[in-house]
């Protein structure tokens, strides 16, 4: 008996390719630093991607140039999503040149995000280095929208220089709040900088949290995350409750190509957010 | 025992050390308050002080080739500034400037050296506490060179 055509599985040719980007347009462009900007994007058709959760990333396609994995830096009203992009190659150069109304492709969201549910009821330590702040901003926004559900919130943010600090308005806002503590530090500064100078790990001793009821989320260069995680472990925060957002060369983003392999994990599929307890054995292995 | 000696005795760098060493170390010590922007030590000048920062924040600065100051590290309450009093030729390697109203105990470098030489066992204990501070500074400087915050 022939199968009913209306209920049969679609032929492969009829399936949308998981690698096909959805058409989107740029909403707003906000210049953060000399080489970094935040783009908001919105669907150009009814084919929007799913709503991302904090910590996930999208593949942004600069038309005719190529794709780059960019963390979600804001989940906005409606279906608008923010991504913060630093000029670092052909694709990000092209993305950084986009202006409001320009077309681009988006596919995603991909990966596992930050464990916000685990953080509920606990103290939260967020440590960001450089462009590590964008993937953590949605966490902070989620926490502040439900502030009573979390304990102490400590944010430590390090950048190369004061001019490299992103989200100036947000930093001002967070600094004013009494329900979180923000420490910013830079590697080097001119005499007009009144903040701290030094690496982020130097700011940890000033952070107040109960180690056995703390969840830490770290994002930034790998060495920064490794040293920060080690410092947190020395302060008795369990390695299983310290989470790192790992970055590798994401290509397919769906766990097929292997470009983002890190030890036994494909970071696009199993990460990018993973606990230190799982990552630690591989973080000090060269060429992993 | 003066209040200043008492304060030094309770500082992590000196806590539990032989009282005679502490007594000798505080000879010539003072407490200093500095307003925001005030220079506490100048690069190249004789380094005759160890600052135990009690409150506020101070910056370690160097002159930029194009003029102006470059802050390479900030130091806050509970931390110490200055190791050139220990290492010949005893000259400051950087400027020390208060970034905001700050207070510090200022120990005299000459008295400190004499105290360490006069009480070798306790002096060695002191150095065992002081050297990790230098090592930490060196480690942090290396990390800054590695562009730790880049991504």
Coordinates of C-alpha atoms in Angstrom, one line a residue:
Chain A
X1 CA 0.0 0.0 0.0
X2 CA 1.3 3.4 -0.9
X3 CA 1.9 5.9 1.9
X4 CA -0.4 8.9 2.1
X5 CA 1.6 11.7 0.6
X6 CA 0.2 14.2 3.0
X7 CA 1.7 12.4 6.0
X8 CA 4.9 11.0 4.7
X9 CA 8.2 12.4 5.8
X10 CA 9.5 15.1 3.5
X11 CA 12.0 14.1 0.9
X12 CA 15.5 15.4 1.8
X13 CA 15.3 18.0 -1.0
X14 CA 12.2 19.5 0.6
X15 CA 13.8 20.1 4.0
X16 CA 15.2 23.5 4.7
X17 CA 19.0 23.2 5.0
X18 CA 20.2 23.7 8.6
X19 CA 23.0 25.7 7.1
X20 CA 20.7 28.1 5.3
X21 CA 20.5 31.6 7.0
X22 CA 17.3 33.4 7.5
X23 CA 16.9 36.8 5.9
X24 CA 17.3 39.6 8.5
X25 CA 17.9 43.3 8.4
X26 CA 19.9 45.6 10.5
X27 CA 17.9 47.7 13.0
X28 CA 20.3 49.9 14.8
X29 CA 24.0 50.3 14.9
X30 CA 25.7 51.6 18.0
X31 CA 29.4 52.3 17.9
X32 CA 31.0 51.0 21.2
X33 CA 34.7 51.6 20.6
X34 CA 36.9 52.4 17.6
X35 CA 36.7 48.9 16.3
X36 CA 33.6 47.4 18.0
X37 CA 29.9 48.0 17.3
X38 CA 26.6 46.6 18.4
X39 CA 24.1 45.7 15.7
X40 CA 20.5 44.9 16.4
X41 CA 18.9 42.7 13.8
X42 CA 15.3 41.8 13.0
X43 CA 13.7 39.3 10.7
X44 CA 13.0 40.4 7.2
X45 CA 10.4 37.7 6.7
X46 CA 8.2 35.5 8.8
X47 CA 11.1 33.0 9.0
X48 CA 12.6 34.3 12.3
X49 CA 15.0 32.2 14.3
X50 CA 14.0 31.0 17.7
X51 CA 14.4 33.4 20.7
X52 CA 17.9 32.9 22.0
X53 CA 18.8 32.4 25.7
X54 CA 21.7 34.2 27.3
X55 CA 25.0 32.6 26.3
X56 CA 23.9 31.3 22.9
X57 CA 25.4 32.5 19.7
X58 CA 24.2 33.0 16.1
X59 CA 25.9 32.6 12.8
X60 CA 25.7 36.0 11.1
X61 CA 26.1 36.0 7.3
X62 CA 27.5 39.1 5.6
X63 CA 26.1 38.7 2.2
X64 CA 28.6 37.6 -0.3
X65 CA 31.4 37.6 2.2
X66 CA 30.8 34.8 4.7
X67 CA 29.7 33.7 8.2
X68 CA 30.9 34.4 11.6
X69 CA 29.8 33.1 15.0
X70 CA 28.7 36.0 17.1
X71 CA 27.4 35.8 20.7
X72 CA 24.0 37.2 21.5
X73 CA 24.5 40.4 23.5
X74 CA 20.9 41.3 23.9
X75 CA 17.5 39.8 23.5
X76 CA 15.2 42.7 22.8
X77 CA 11.5 43.4 22.5
X78 CA 9.8 41.5 19.7
X79 CA 12.2 39.5 17.7
X80 CA 15.1 41.9 17.7
X81 CA 18.5 40.6 18.8
X82 CA 21.7 42.4 19.6
X83 CA 25.1 41.3 18.6
X84 CA 28.4 43.1 19.4
X85 CA 31.0 42.7 16.7
X86 CA 34.7 43.6 16.8
X87 CA 36.5 44.0 13.5
X88 CA 38.8 41.1 13.4
X89 CA 38.7 39.6 9.8
X90 CA 36.8 39.9 6.5
X91 CA 33.4 38.8 7.8
X92 CA 33.4 40.9 10.9
X93 CA 34.8 43.9 8.9
X94 CA 31.8 43.4 6.5
X95 CA 29.4 43.1 9.4
X96 CA 30.8 46.2 11.0
X97 CA 30.2 48.2 7.8
X98 CA 26.4 47.4 7.8
X99 CA 24.0 50.3 8.3
X100 CA 20.4 50.3 9.4
X101 CA 18.2 48.6 6.8
X102 CA 21.0 46.5 5.3
X103 CA 20.4 42.9 4.7
X104 CA 22.2 40.0 6.3
X105 CA 21.6 36.4 7.1
X106 CA 21.1 34.8 10.5
X107 CA 21.0 31.2 11.6
X108 CA 20.8 29.9 15.1
X109 CA 20.5 30.2 18.0
X110 CA 23.2 27.6 18.8
X111 CA 24.7 26.0 21.8
X112 CA 24.0 25.8 25.5
X113 CA 23.7 29.1 27.3
X114 CA 24.5 30.2 30.9
X115 CA 22.9 28.1 33.7
X116 CA 20.6 30.8 35.0
X117 CA 18.4 28.3 36.7
X118 CA 21.3 27.0 38.7
X119 CA 22.2 30.5 39.7
X120 CA 18.8 31.3 41.2
X121 CA 18.9 31.5 44.9
X122 CA 22.7 31.8 44.8
X123 CA 25.4 34.5 44.7
X124 CA 26.5 35.3 41.2
X125 CA 30.0 36.2 40.1
X126 CA 30.4 37.4 36.5
X127 CA 33.9 38.0 35.2
X128 CA 34.4 39.4 31.7
X129 CA 37.6 40.3 29.8
X130 CA 37.5 42.3 26.7
X131 CA 34.7 41.3 24.4
X132 CA 33.7 38.7 27.0
X133 CA 31.1 41.2 28.4
X134 CA 28.7 41.0 25.5
X135 CA 27.7 37.3 26.1
X136 CA 27.3 38.1 29.8
X137 CA 25.1 41.2 29.3
X138 CA 21.9 39.2 28.7
X139 CA 22.6 37.3 32.0
X140 CA 22.8 40.5 33.9
X141 CA 19.7 41.8 32.2
X142 CA 17.8 38.7 33.1
X143 CA 19.1 38.8 36.7
X144 CA 18.1 42.5 37.1
X145 CA 14.6 41.8 35.8
X146 CA 14.1 39.2 38.5
X147 CA 16.6 40.6 41.0
X148 CA 15.0 39.0 44.1
X149 CA 15.6 35.5 42.8
X150 CA 19.4 35.9 43.2
X151 CA 21.8 36.6 46.0
X152 CA 24.7 38.9 45.8
X153 CA 25.8 39.9 42.3
X154 CA 29.4 40.8 41.6
X155 CA 30.6 41.9 38.2
X156 CA 34.2 42.2 37.3
X157 CA 35.1 43.6 33.9
X158 CA 38.5 44.1 32.5
X159 CA 39.6 45.7 29.2
X160 CA 42.9 46.7 27.6
X161 CA 42.4 50.5 28.1
X162 CA 39.5 52.7 29.2
X163 CA 38.8 53.3 25.5
X164 CA 38.2 49.6 25.0
X165 CA 35.4 49.3 27.6
X166 CA 32.1 48.6 25.8
X167 CA 28.5 49.4 26.9
X168 CA 29.3 52.7 28.5
X169 CA 25.7 53.6 29.3
X170 CA 25.1 50.2 30.8
X171 CA 28.3 50.4 32.9
X172 CA 27.1 53.8 34.2
X173 CA 23.7 52.3 35.1
X174 CA 25.1 49.3 36.8
X175 CA 27.6 51.3 38.8
X176 CA 24.7 53.4 40.2
X177 CA 22.8 50.3 41.4
X178 CA 22.9 49.3 45.0
X179 CA 21.9 45.7 44.2
X180 CA 25.0 44.7 42.3
X181 CA 28.7 45.5 42.5
X182 CA 30.6 46.4 39.4
X183 CA 34.4 46.5 39.4
X184 CA 36.1 47.6 36.2
X185 CA 39.8 47.4 35.6
X186 CA 42.1 48.0 32.6
X187 CA 45.6 46.9 31.7
X188 CA 47.0 50.3 31.3
X189 CA 45.5 53.8 31.5
X190 CA 46.4 57.5 31.2
X191 CA 46.5 59.8 34.2
X192 CA 42.8 60.8 33.6
X193 CA 41.5 57.3 34.5
X194 CA 40.3 57.0 38.1
X195 CA 39.4 53.3 38.1
X196 CA 41.5 50.3 38.8
X197 CA 44.5 49.2 36.7
X198 CA 45.6 45.6 36.7
X199 CA 44.3 42.2 35.6
X200 CA 40.8 41.0 36.6
X201 CA 42.1 38.4 39.0
X202 CA 43.4 41.3 41.2
X203 CA 39.8 42.4 41.8
X204 CA 38.5 39.0 43.0
X205 CA 39.7 39.5 46.6
X206 CA 37.3 42.4 46.9
X207 CA 34.3 40.4 45.6
X208 CA 31.9 39.4 48.3
X209 CA 30.2 36.0 47.9
X210 CA 29.6 32.8 49.8
X211 CA 31.7 30.3 48.0
X212 CA 29.5 27.3 48.6
X213 CA 26.4 29.0 47.3
X214 CA 28.0 30.8 44.4
X215 CA 27.7 30.3 40.6
X216 CA 30.4 32.0 38.6
X217 CA 30.2 32.8 34.9
X218 CA 33.4 33.8 33.0
X219 CA 33.9 35.0 29.5
X220 CA 37.0 36.3 27.8
X221 CA 40.3 35.2 26.6
X222 CA 41.0 31.6 27.6
X223 CA 44.0 32.4 29.8
X224 CA 41.9 35.0 31.7
X225 CA 39.2 32.5 32.3
X226 CA 41.6 29.8 33.4
X227 CA 43.4 32.0 35.9
X228 CA 40.1 33.4 37.2
X229 CA 38.6 29.9 37.5
X230 CA 41.7 28.8 39.4
X231 CA 41.4 31.8 41.7
X232 CA 37.7 31.0 42.4
X233 CA 38.5 27.4 43.2
X234 CA 41.2 28.6 45.7
X235 CA 38.3 30.6 47.3
X236 CA 36.4 27.3 47.6
X237 CA 33.9 27.8 44.8
X238 CA 33.3 24.3 43.4
X239 CA 34.7 23.8 39.9
X240 CA 31.3 22.4 38.8
X241 CA 29.7 25.8 39.5
X242 CA 32.2 27.8 37.6
X243 CA 31.1 28.2 33.9
X244 CA 33.2 29.3 31.0
X245 CA 32.1 30.4 27.6
X246 CA 34.6 28.9 25.2
X247 CA 35.5 30.2 21.8
X248 CA 36.8 28.2 18.9
X249 CA 36.5 28.4 15.2
X250 CA 32.7 27.7 14.7
X251 CA 32.0 26.8 11.1
X252 CA 28.9 24.6 10.8
X253 CA 27.6 25.4 14.3
X254 CA 25.6 22.2 14.4
X255 CA 28.2 19.7 15.5
X256 CA 29.2 18.2 12.2
X257 CA 32.4 19.8 10.9
X258 CA 34.6 19.4 14.0
X259 CA 36.3 22.8 13.6
X260 CA 35.3 23.7 17.2
X261 CA 36.4 20.5 18.8
X262 CA 37.9 21.0 22.3
X263 CA 38.9 17.7 23.8
X264 CA 35.9 15.4 23.7
X265 CA 33.5 18.3 23.1
X266 CA 32.2 20.2 20.1
X267 CA 31.8 23.6 21.5
X268 CA 29.1 24.7 19.1
X269 CA 26.9 21.8 20.2
X270 CA 28.1 20.9 23.7
X271 CA 29.1 24.5 24.6
X272 CA 30.0 27.2 24.3
X273 CA 29.2 27.4 28.0
X274 CA 30.7 24.5 30.0
X275 CA 31.7 23.9 33.6
X276 CA 35.3 24.3 34.6
X277 CA 35.2 20.8 36.1
X278 CA 34.8 19.5 32.6
X279 CA 37.1 21.9 30.8
X280 CA 40.0 22.0 33.3
X281 CA 41.8 18.8 32.1
X282 CA 42.1 20.2 28.6
X283 CA 42.7 23.9 29.3
X284 CA 46.4 23.5 29.9
X285 CA 47.0 21.1 27.1
X286 CA 48.8 22.8 24.2
X287 CA 47.1 22.7 20.8
X288 CA 43.7 21.4 22.1
Chain B
X1 CA 54.3 50.9 72.4
X2 CA 53.0 53.7 70.1
X3 CA 49.7 53.4 68.2
X4 CA 51.6 53.4 65.0
X5 CA 53.8 50.5 66.2
X6 CA 50.6 48.7 67.2
X7 CA 49.1 49.3 63.7
X8 CA 52.3 47.9 62.1
X9 CA 52.3 44.9 64.4
X10 CA 48.8 44.0 63.2
X11 CA 49.6 44.4 59.5
X12 CA 49.7 41.1 57.6
X13 CA 53.3 41.7 56.6
X14 CA 54.5 42.0 60.2
X15 CA 51.8 40.0 62.2
X16 CA 53.4 37.5 64.6
X17 CA 57.0 38.6 63.8
X18 CA 59.5 39.1 66.6
X19 CA 58.5 42.3 68.5
X20 CA 62.1 43.6 68.5
X21 CA 62.1 43.6 64.7
X22 CA 58.8 45.5 64.6
X23 CA 60.0 48.0 67.2
X24 CA 63.1 48.6 65.1
X25 CA 61.2 48.7 61.8
X26 CA 58.9 51.5 62.9
X27 CA 61.7 53.9 63.8
X28 CA 61.1 57.0 61.7
X29 CA 57.7 55.7 60.6
X30 CA 54.8 58.2 60.0
X31 CA 51.2 58.1 59.0
X32 CA 50.5 60.1 55.9
X33 CA 47.3 61.3 54.3
X34 CA 47.2 62.3 50.7
X35 CA 44.6 64.1 48.7
X36 CA 43.5 63.0 45.2
X37 CA 46.2 63.7 42.7
X38 CA 48.9 64.1 45.3
X39 CA 52.3 62.7 44.5
X40 CA 53.7 60.4 47.2
X41 CA 56.9 59.3 45.4
X42 CA 58.6 60.4 42.3
X43 CA 60.4 58.2 39.8
X44 CA 64.2 58.4 40.1
X45 CA 64.2 60.0 43.6
X46 CA 65.7 58.2 46.6
X47 CA 63.4 55.3 47.6
X48 CA 63.4 55.5 51.4
X49 CA 59.8 54.4 52.1
X50 CA 57.5 51.4 52.3
X51 CA 53.9 52.4 52.1
X52 CA 51.3 50.2 53.9
X53 CA 48.1 51.5 52.3
X54 CA 45.3 51.8 54.9
X55 CA 42.6 53.4 52.8
X56 CA 42.0 55.0 49.4
X57 CA 43.7 54.1 46.2
X58 CA 47.1 54.9 44.8
X59 CA 48.4 54.5 41.2
X60 CA 51.9 53.4 40.1
X61 CA 52.6 55.6 37.1
X62 CA 55.4 56.1 34.6
X63 CA 56.0 59.0 32.2
X64 CA 54.8 58.4 28.7
X65 CA 57.2 59.1 25.9
X66 CA 54.7 61.6 24.5
X67 CA 54.1 63.3 27.9
X68 CA 51.5 62.6 30.5
X69 CA 51.3 59.7 32.9
X70 CA 50.7 56.1 32.2
X71 CA 49.1 54.1 35.1
X72 CA 50.4 50.5 35.2
X73 CA 48.8 49.4 38.4
X74 CA 46.5 50.6 41.1
X75 CA 46.9 49.6 44.8
X76 CA 44.2 49.8 47.4
X77 CA 43.7 49.3 51.2
X78 CA 45.6 46.4 52.7
X79 CA 48.2 46.4 50.0
X80 CA 51.7 47.7 50.0
X81 CA 53.7 50.0 47.7
X82 CA 57.5 50.1 47.3
X83 CA 60.3 47.6 47.1
X84 CA 63.1 49.9 46.0
X85 CA 63.9 50.7 49.6
X86 CA 65.2 47.1 49.7
X87 CA 67.0 46.9 46.4
X88 CA 70.0 49.0 45.5
X89 CA 70.4 51.7 44.3
X90 CA 67.2 52.5 46.3
X91 CA 65.5 54.8 43.8
X92 CA 61.9 54.8 42.9
X93 CA 61.1 53.0 39.7
X94 CA 57.8 54.8 39.2
X95 CA 55.7 57.6 40.5
X96 CA 53.2 56.9 43.3
X97 CA 50.2 59.1 43.1
X98 CA 47.0 59.1 45.2
X99 CA 44.0 58.6 43.0
X100 CA 41.6 59.7 45.7
X101 CA 42.0 60.6 49.3
X102 CA 44.3 58.0 50.8
X103 CA 46.0 57.1 54.0
X104 CA 49.1 55.1 54.5
X105 CA 51.7 54.1 57.1
X106 CA 55.1 55.1 55.8
X107 CA 58.0 53.0 57.1
X108 CA 61.5 54.3 56.7
X109 CA 63.5 52.2 54.3
X110 CA 66.8 52.7 56.2
X111 CA 65.3 51.7 59.5
X112 CA 63.7 48.7 57.9
X113 CA 66.9 47.4 56.4
X114 CA 68.7 47.8 59.7
X115 CA 65.8 46.0 61.4
X116 CA 66.1 43.1 59.0
X117 CA 69.9 42.9 59.3
X118 CA 69.7 43.1 63.1
X119 CA 67.1 40.3 63.4
X120 CA 68.1 37.9 60.7
X121 CA 65.6 35.1 61.6
X122 CA 62.6 37.4 61.8
X123 CA 64.0 39.4 58.9
X124 CA 64.0 36.2 56.8
X125 CA 60.4 35.6 57.8
X126 CA 59.5 39.1 56.7
X127 CA 61.2 38.5 53.4
X128 CA 59.3 35.3 53.0
X129 CA 56.1 37.4 53.2
X130 CA 57.4 40.2 51.1
X131 CA 58.8 38.2 48.2
X132 CA 55.4 36.8 47.2
X133 CA 54.1 40.4 46.8
X134 CA 56.9 41.0 44.3
X135 CA 56.2 37.7 42.6
X136 CA 52.6 38.6 42.3
X137 CA 53.4 42.0 40.8
X138 CA 55.7 40.3 38.3
X139 CA 53.1 37.8 37.4
X140 CA 50.4 40.4 36.9
X141 CA 52.8 42.4 34.7
X142 CA 53.4 39.3 32.6
X143 CA 49.7 38.8 32.3
X144 CA 49.2 42.4 31.3
X145 CA 51.8 41.9 28.6
X146 CA 49.9 38.8 27.4
X147 CA 47.0 41.1 26.7
X148 CA 44.8 39.2 29.1
X149 CA 41.7 41.2 28.3
X150 CA 41.9 41.0 24.6
X151 CA 39.6 38.9 22.6

